[in-house]
Amino acid sequence: MTDPRYATAEEVAVVRERVAKMEGGHDNLRGDMQDLNRQFSDFRRDITHEVQENAIQTQQKISEMNDRSSQRDGEISERLARIEGGMKLTSWVTMTFIVLATGLLGWGQIGDAAWSFCKRAFGYGP
């Protein structure tokens, strides 16, 4: 077996220096990680806030669009109701004139037939 070798004071100082550097680097990494976590939390909070504001604005715009759409639907329904009423009136007037004209023509034919009958019956015509 070989005899154990002991480190010199210089070697121990070098090792201690390296360990101190590593510990310092570790502390720096820990600090950087904490900074990154804090920045990420701030970023997440800001993004969440912006998304919520955008959602509220979008809901307001959708509500406004629905209101405008409902108003337009009401206006269109009123116009269609007026058009329908006009069409019903036109149809009623047309049917009334057709019935009157048919009736007048029918009475005219009845009158002509009665006149012809009277002329023959009382000898006024051929």
Short mmCIF file of N, CA and C in Angstrom, two decimals, residues 5-87:
data_model
loop_
_atom_site.label_atom_id
_atom_site.label_comp_id
_atom_site.label_asym_id
_atom_site.label_seq_id
_atom_site.Cartn_x
_atom_site.Cartn_y
_atom_site.Cartn_z
N ARG A 5 -1.13 10.56 1.39
CA ARG A 5 -0.49 11.82 1.09
C ARG A 5 -1.30 12.92 1.73
N TYR A 6 -0.69 13.82 2.38
CA TYR A 6 -1.37 14.94 3.03
C TYR A 6 -1.16 16.18 2.19
N ALA A 7 -2.21 16.99 2.17
CA ALA A 7 -2.15 18.21 1.36
C ALA A 7 -1.33 19.25 2.10
N THR A 8 -0.67 20.02 1.31
CA THR A 8 0.11 21.11 1.87
C THR A 8 -0.83 22.27 2.17
N ALA A 9 -0.37 23.23 2.90
CA ALA A 9 -1.17 24.41 3.24
C ALA A 9 -1.52 25.19 1.98
N GLU A 10 -0.63 25.23 1.02
CA GLU A 10 -0.91 25.93 -0.25
C GLU A 10 -2.02 25.23 -1.01
N GLU A 11 -1.98 23.91 -1.06
CA GLU A 11 -3.01 23.14 -1.75
C GLU A 11 -4.36 23.32 -1.07
N VAL A 12 -4.36 23.32 0.28
CA VAL A 12 -5.60 23.53 1.02
C VAL A 12 -6.12 24.93 0.74
N ALA A 13 -5.26 25.91 0.66
CA ALA A 13 -5.67 27.30 0.38
C ALA A 13 -6.28 27.39 -1.02
N VAL A 14 -5.69 26.70 -1.98
CA VAL A 14 -6.22 26.70 -3.35
C VAL A 14 -7.60 26.06 -3.36
N VAL A 15 -7.75 24.93 -2.65
CA VAL A 15 -9.04 24.24 -2.60
C VAL A 15 -10.07 25.14 -1.93
N ARG A 16 -9.67 25.77 -0.83
CA ARG A 16 -10.59 26.68 -0.14
C ARG A 16 -11.00 27.84 -1.05
N GLU A 17 -10.06 28.34 -1.79
CA GLU A 17 -10.35 29.45 -2.72
C GLU A 17 -11.35 29.00 -3.78
N ARG A 18 -11.13 27.80 -4.31
CA ARG A 18 -12.05 27.27 -5.33
C ARG A 18 -13.45 27.05 -4.73
N VAL A 19 -13.51 26.50 -3.52
CA VAL A 19 -14.79 26.27 -2.86
C VAL A 19 -15.49 27.60 -2.61
N ALA A 20 -14.72 28.60 -2.18
CA ALA A 20 -15.29 29.92 -1.92
C ALA A 20 -15.85 30.51 -3.23
N LYS A 21 -15.11 30.34 -4.33
CA LYS A 21 -15.59 30.83 -5.61
C LYS A 21 -16.89 30.12 -6.02
N MET A 22 -16.92 28.80 -5.79
CA MET A 22 -18.11 28.03 -6.14
C MET A 22 -19.29 28.45 -5.27
N GLU A 23 -19.03 28.66 -3.97
CA GLU A 23 -20.09 29.10 -3.09
C GLU A 23 -20.58 30.49 -3.49
N GLY A 24 -19.64 31.34 -3.84
CA GLY A 24 -20.01 32.68 -4.31
C GLY A 24 -20.83 32.60 -5.59
N GLY A 25 -20.40 31.73 -6.49
CA GLY A 25 -21.16 31.54 -7.73
C GLY A 25 -22.53 30.98 -7.45
N HIS A 26 -22.59 30.07 -6.48
CA HIS A 26 -23.88 29.49 -6.09
C HIS A 26 -24.79 30.58 -5.51
N ASP A 27 -24.22 31.44 -4.67
CA ASP A 27 -25.00 32.54 -4.10
C ASP A 27 -25.48 33.49 -5.20
N ASN A 28 -24.59 33.74 -6.17
CA ASN A 28 -24.98 34.60 -7.30
C ASN A 28 -26.12 33.96 -8.10
N LEU A 29 -26.00 32.66 -8.32
CA LEU A 29 -27.06 31.96 -9.06
C LEU A 29 -28.37 32.01 -8.28
N ARG A 30 -28.30 31.81 -6.97
CA ARG A 30 -29.50 31.86 -6.14
C ARG A 30 -30.13 33.27 -6.23
N GLY A 31 -29.33 34.28 -6.16
CA GLY A 31 -29.83 35.67 -6.26
C GLY A 31 -30.44 35.93 -7.63
N ASP A 32 -29.74 35.43 -8.66
CA ASP A 32 -30.27 35.61 -10.03
C ASP A 32 -31.59 34.86 -10.19
N MET A 33 -31.68 33.66 -9.63
CA MET A 33 -32.93 32.89 -9.71
C MET A 33 -34.06 33.63 -8.99
N GLN A 34 -33.76 34.21 -7.84
CA GLN A 34 -34.78 34.97 -7.12
C GLN A 34 -35.23 36.18 -7.94
N ASP A 35 -34.26 36.85 -8.57
CA ASP A 35 -34.61 37.99 -9.44
C ASP A 35 -35.49 37.53 -10.60
N LEU A 36 -35.11 36.41 -11.22
CA LEU A 36 -35.91 35.89 -12.33
C LEU A 36 -37.31 35.50 -11.87
N ASN A 37 -37.41 34.86 -10.70
CA ASN A 37 -38.73 34.50 -10.17
C ASN A 37 -39.58 35.74 -9.92
N ARG A 38 -38.97 36.77 -9.36
CA ARG A 38 -39.69 38.01 -9.10
C ARG A 38 -40.13 38.66 -10.42
N GLN A 39 -39.23 38.68 -11.40
CA GLN A 39 -39.58 39.25 -12.71
C GLN A 39 -40.68 38.44 -13.38
N PHE A 40 -40.59 37.12 -13.26
CA PHE A 40 -41.63 36.27 -13.85
C PHE A 40 -42.97 36.51 -13.17
N SER A 41 -42.96 36.64 -11.85
CA SER A 41 -44.21 36.92 -11.13
C SER A 41 -44.80 38.26 -11.56
N ASP A 42 -43.94 39.26 -11.69
CA ASP A 42 -44.41 40.58 -12.15
C ASP A 42 -44.98 40.48 -13.57
N PHE A 43 -44.26 39.75 -14.42
CA PHE A 43 -44.70 39.58 -15.80
C PHE A 43 -46.05 38.86 -15.85
N ARG A 44 -46.18 37.79 -15.08
CA ARG A 44 -47.44 37.03 -15.04
C ARG A 44 -48.58 37.91 -14.53
N ARG A 45 -48.32 38.70 -13.49
CA ARG A 45 -49.33 39.61 -12.95
C ARG A 45 -49.75 40.64 -14.01
N ASP A 46 -48.76 41.21 -14.71
CA ASP A 46 -49.07 42.21 -15.75
C ASP A 46 -49.85 41.59 -16.89
N ILE A 47 -49.44 40.41 -17.32
CA ILE A 47 -50.15 39.73 -18.42
C ILE A 47 -51.58 39.40 -18.00
N THR A 48 -51.75 38.89 -16.79
CA THR A 48 -53.10 38.56 -16.30
C THR A 48 -53.96 39.81 -16.27
N HIS A 49 -53.39 40.91 -15.80
CA HIS A 49 -54.14 42.17 -15.75
C HIS A 49 -54.54 42.63 -17.15
N GLU A 50 -53.62 42.56 -18.10
CA GLU A 50 -53.91 42.97 -19.49
C GLU A 50 -54.98 42.07 -20.11
N VAL A 51 -54.87 40.76 -19.86
CA VAL A 51 -55.87 39.84 -20.42
C VAL A 51 -57.24 40.14 -19.85
N GLN A 52 -57.31 40.42 -18.54
CA GLN A 52 -58.59 40.75 -17.93
C GLN A 52 -59.16 42.04 -18.51
N GLU A 53 -58.31 43.06 -18.70
CA GLU A 53 -58.78 44.32 -19.30
C GLU A 53 -59.29 44.09 -20.72
N ASN A 54 -58.55 43.29 -21.50
CA ASN A 54 -58.98 42.99 -22.86
C ASN A 54 -60.30 42.23 -22.87
N ALA A 55 -60.47 41.31 -21.92
CA ALA A 55 -61.72 40.55 -21.84
C ALA A 55 -62.88 41.48 -21.52
N ILE A 56 -62.67 42.42 -20.60
CA ILE A 56 -63.73 43.37 -20.25
C ILE A 56 -64.09 44.23 -21.45
N GLN A 57 -63.07 44.73 -22.16
CA GLN A 57 -63.33 45.55 -23.35
C GLN A 57 -64.05 44.75 -24.42
N THR A 58 -63.64 43.50 -24.59
CA THR A 58 -64.30 42.65 -25.60
C THR A 58 -65.75 42.41 -25.23
N GLN A 59 -66.02 42.14 -23.95
CA GLN A 59 -67.41 41.94 -23.51
C GLN A 59 -68.23 43.20 -23.72
N GLN A 60 -67.65 44.37 -23.46
CA GLN A 60 -68.37 45.62 -23.66
C GLN A 60 -68.69 45.81 -25.15
N LYS A 61 -67.72 45.53 -26.01
CA LYS A 61 -67.94 45.69 -27.45
C LYS A 61 -69.00 44.71 -27.94
N ILE A 62 -68.96 43.48 -27.44
CA ILE A 62 -69.97 42.49 -27.83
C ILE A 62 -71.34 42.94 -27.36
N SER A 63 -71.41 43.48 -26.15
CA SER A 63 -72.68 43.98 -25.63
C SER A 63 -73.20 45.13 -26.49
N GLU A 64 -72.31 46.04 -26.88
CA GLU A 64 -72.71 47.16 -27.75
C GLU A 64 -73.21 46.63 -29.10
N MET A 65 -72.51 45.64 -29.64
CA MET A 65 -72.92 45.07 -30.92
C MET A 65 -74.28 44.40 -30.80
N ASN A 66 -74.52 43.70 -29.69
CA ASN A 66 -75.82 43.06 -29.48
C ASN A 66 -76.92 44.10 -29.36
N ASP A 67 -76.62 45.20 -28.65
CA ASP A 67 -77.61 46.27 -28.52
C ASP A 67 -77.96 46.86 -29.88
N ARG A 68 -76.90 47.15 -30.67
CA ARG A 68 -77.14 47.71 -32.02
C ARG A 68 -77.91 46.72 -32.88
N SER A 69 -77.56 45.45 -32.76
CA SER A 69 -78.25 44.42 -33.54
C SER A 69 -79.72 44.33 -33.15
N SER A 70 -79.99 44.39 -31.85
CA SER A 70 -81.39 44.35 -31.38
C SER A 70 -82.15 45.57 -31.87
N GLN A 71 -81.51 46.72 -31.85
CA GLN A 71 -82.15 47.94 -32.33
C GLN A 71 -82.46 47.82 -33.82
N ARG A 72 -81.51 47.32 -34.59
CA ARG A 72 -81.74 47.15 -36.04
C ARG A 72 -82.85 46.14 -36.29
N ASP A 73 -82.85 45.04 -35.51
CA ASP A 73 -83.92 44.05 -35.65
C ASP A 73 -85.28 44.68 -35.41
N GLY A 74 -85.35 45.53 -34.38
CA GLY A 74 -86.62 46.21 -34.09
C GLY A 74 -87.04 47.12 -35.23
N GLU A 75 -86.09 47.88 -35.77
CA GLU A 75 -86.40 48.77 -36.90
C GLU A 75 -86.87 47.97 -38.11
N ILE A 76 -86.18 46.88 -38.38
CA ILE A 76 -86.55 46.04 -39.53
C ILE A 76 -87.93 45.44 -39.31
N SER A 77 -88.21 44.98 -38.08
CA SER A 77 -89.52 44.41 -37.79
C SER A 77 -90.63 45.45 -38.00
N GLU A 78 -90.37 46.69 -37.56
CA GLU A 78 -91.36 47.75 -37.77
C GLU A 78 -91.59 48.00 -39.25
N ARG A 79 -90.51 48.05 -40.02
CA ARG A 79 -90.64 48.28 -41.47
C ARG A 79 -91.43 47.14 -42.12
N LEU A 80 -91.09 45.91 -41.74
CA LEU A 80 -91.79 44.76 -42.32
C LEU A 80 -93.27 44.77 -41.93
N ALA A 81 -93.56 45.19 -40.70
CA ALA A 81 -94.96 45.26 -40.27
C ALA A 81 -95.71 46.30 -41.10
N ARG A 82 -95.06 47.44 -41.35
CA ARG A 82 -95.72 48.47 -42.18
C ARG A 82 -95.92 47.97 -43.61
N ILE A 83 -94.91 47.30 -44.13
CA ILE A 83 -95.04 46.75 -45.50
C ILE A 83 -96.16 45.72 -45.54
N GLU A 84 -96.19 44.85 -44.53
CA GLU A 84 -97.24 43.82 -44.48
C GLU A 84 -98.62 44.47 -44.38
N GLY A 85 -98.74 45.52 -43.55
CA GLY A 85 -100.01 46.22 -43.44
C GLY A 85 -100.41 46.85 -44.75
N GLY A 86 -99.45 47.44 -45.45
CA GLY A 86 -99.73 48.02 -46.77
C GLY A 86 -100.16 46.97 -47.77
N MET A 87 -99.52 45.81 -47.70
CA MET A 87 -99.89 44.73 -48.62
C MET A 87 -101.30 44.22 -48.32
#
